[in-house]
Amino acid sequence: MKLSRGTTAGSVIAGAAAFALLATGCASDAGASDGDVELTITTFGTFGYDDLYKQYEDENPGVTIKATNIDTGGNARTDAFTKLAAGSGLSDVVAVEEGWLGQIMEVSDQFVDLGDHGADDVKDRWIDWKLSQATDPDGRIIGYGTDIGPTGLCYNGALFEAAGMPSDREAVAELFGGEDATWEQYFDLGKQYFDATGKPWFDHSGFVWNSIVNQLDEGYYTADGKLNVEGNDELKARFLELAEAAQYGLSADQAAWDWGGGKAFVDGTFATFVCPGWMLGVVQGQVEAGGGDASTGWDFADVFPGGAGNWGGAFLSVPKTSEHPEEAAKLAEWLTAPEQQIKQFEAAGTFPSTTEAQEKLAADATPNEFFNDAPVGAILASRAEGVIAQYKGPHDSLIQENVFGPALKSVDEGTKDGPAAWDEAISLLNEVVPD
Amino acid sequence: MSTLTPRQRLSRLDVKASPYLYIAPFFILFALVGLFPLLYTFVVSLYDWHLLKGQGDFVGLGNFTAVLQDRFFWNSLFNTFSIFLLSAIPQLLAAVIIAAVLDANIRGKTFWRMAVLLPYVVTPVAVSIIFSNLFGDDYGLVNNLLQNFGLDPVAWHRETFASHFAIATMVNWRWTGYNALILLAAMQAVPRELHESAAIDGAGAVRRFVSITIPSIRPTMIFVIITATIGGLQIFAEPRLFDPATAGGVGGSHRQFQTTVLYLWEMAFFRQNFGEAAAIAWLLFIIIIVIGLINFMLTRRIATGDSAKSRRALPWVRRRHEQVEQTVTTPGTIAEDVKL
């Protein structure tokens, strides 16, 4: 190819311009005029904050919010730790998931003590355990709680009906055992459903396992922080019970956070789904992505096998690298205030962590159109009763994803039975989790 | 000599020092972003080093022995090589053929060349997302097509070989055109006289391709193969995004398609063990150099067996240079070779 004189000159200019841009790029950040602050915030999953950002910007002239949302909590964790290690790149406000809060606590000195920014004035708004989760051993508050994860049962009424089961919300709660619902009962019903329809009962074993573990008084760690997996007979018995059900055919072996782009939620692949509050937004998003709507039949019942349990929930933290810690703390405080938590709930189904907002929702029977007019707020408030926060150790999410994740996948795929999969989990535990 | 004016001195200094100054930017940049990280990684690999807590005790080669005893490391090597072979070989063969076709007298040359390069413009992330959707296990387009033809669906994410094939497809889709264009450029530099005289001597198109084109583009072939090797052994984005959520996105629930760089990433940012991650990085570095050298030696032998014979006594560098020179400047020799 022959370059004409014109192109050569052109490319030289273009190159020089690019270089000049590069050279000046570093300096342009500081160019904002006085009083104007740009706050960055990173959230994950379905957080329901978009409208709140706009409201905050309107109410606080001079503040612009630049938001990033990461697809899953797991990827948000990697993102946060990578940037913590690099010592830069973290947003002014970072959403931290309960599952990896334990690991954040190990480096809590890299986060701003919100006590220096007025946390003491507002700390009574949260339920006790949410606040104590976010308080480090030195008494510093490093995160404002957003939501908690009381768990109810999502089920597809249309599929229940087709299988000759009751589809009415109260009748379903009754069917699963109401207050005394057990996993045994849940799996038995699943087997009936499977026998009647030949279709799986739940999407994949990993999520069911998460909710089982989160119900225990002590999960992967004891309350005083020791690993509690190997030789834990209760955990193993639960694991084998789930594996047996999956082997029967109750698991649809779906890839979590993918679900065939939501289609598995729409085409009747599975009939029940474990739903912590924040999952409701995910379910709705998946159904809509898969081409379904309210008529797809998803409903939300005030019952959960094995009783109350908390799965997930998040905190808003301000890393020390933030250039505007004062403004960032103010934004985090505002976003987690009761009024905003209610709005977040309305947008994404996340159940509030402040007593005031919880009480409001408990008294609120507003039907949710998407979930067959279920009074989602009131149901979640009822599910939140008796929820006990479990101690999360530093490697909780690692154990969840890379120890029990693969083992349960083996069960779902039918390549291993319960005992063999448990052995796989134990050997992975010893390989993957540092002592 | 001792009565030089300052101006003359300056001029001499200019002659002596300027060349070094001209090439300095590259070497300074290389030292900063290439050499220093390389050496620092080695330092890190000798310590217990936590991602967040930083440097710990000196452990010597402890991290290396830990990695070498780790079944996941060997698993990742197997996956890397499997994907590398599944991508590099078909890719280079296709690239050579495409380049040969583009080198022929066809209509709309620029259009075809642009079309071939187009996939390269797409970022690997976008390619991975689209392809992992196409290769979906339950709802993917590929499986739907297979089922339309009455074939069984393939578990693209679940089975080791199937997942390697799917990932290799992404790599091939993106890189074949790029390599084809580089090879095309080399082919166009082959003097037409060579082809003409060979044609006059009665050599057919295939014979000319094998005996003239291939030997003449050998230096470029070496370049393409070496870069393909380095790229292929460092593959990361495609397996990372082929299943971004399962088990934290470390390459499948059972690490069916976890490549070595993906394992390095898991070790560093997921398990936060920087020391072992650095050891993996160094082991991979060594492996790439070894494979690169093997490839280099293999490619040197390809297609030029006969002309290398006469110069066996010379060092390889000179031999190669001279041979290229000869190929280019003395068409007669090749033409005679062709006739033989």
PDB file of C-alpha atoms in Angstrom, chain A residues 9 17 22 29 59 99 113 118-119 124 144-145 157 169 207 215 222 246 264 367 405 408 417:
ATOM      1  CA  ALA A   9       0.813  14.171   7.212  1.00  0.00           C
ATOM      2  CA  ALA A  17      -2.804  14.647  18.954  1.00  0.00           C
ATOM      3  CA  LEU A  22      -2.534  10.988  26.680  1.00  0.00           C
ATOM      4  CA  ASP A  29      -9.279  15.072  36.730  1.00  0.00           C
ATOM      5  CA  GLU A  59     -31.355  17.441  46.138  1.00  0.00           C
ATOM      6  CA  GLY A  99     -20.535 -13.282  52.200  1.00  0.00           C
ATOM      7  CA  ASP A 113     -14.421   4.743  60.064  1.00  0.00           C
ATOM      8  CA  GLY A 118     -21.605  10.961  61.932  1.00  0.00           C
ATOM      9  CA  ALA A 119     -22.345   7.261  62.157  1.00  0.00           C
ATOM     10  CA  ASP A 124     -29.744   3.183  66.027  1.00  0.00           C
ATOM     11  CA  TYR A 144     -23.816   1.151  56.476  1.00  0.00           C
ATOM     12  CA  GLY A 145     -26.237  -1.749  56.063  1.00  0.00           C
ATOM     13  CA  GLY A 157     -48.334 -21.158  40.392  1.00  0.00           C
ATOM     14  CA  ARG A 169     -50.325 -18.511  48.228  1.00  0.00           C
ATOM     15  CA  PHE A 207     -28.673 -22.028  45.795  1.00  0.00           C
ATOM     16  CA  GLN A 215     -30.144 -21.298  58.370  1.00  0.00           C
ATOM     17  CA  THR A 222     -17.983 -21.569  64.197  1.00  0.00           C
ATOM     18  CA  ALA A 246     -30.956 -33.931  43.302  1.00  0.00           C
ATOM     19  CA  ALA A 264     -35.249 -21.373  32.192  1.00  0.00           C
ATOM     20  CA  PRO A 367     -49.571  -6.120  46.122  1.00  0.00           C
ATOM     21  CA  GLY A 405     -20.066 -25.244  44.158  1.00  0.00           C
ATOM     22  CA  LEU A 408     -22.881 -29.923  44.051  1.00  0.00           C
ATOM     23  CA  ASP A 417     -23.553 -39.528  44.448  1.00  0.00           C
TER      24      ASP A 417
END
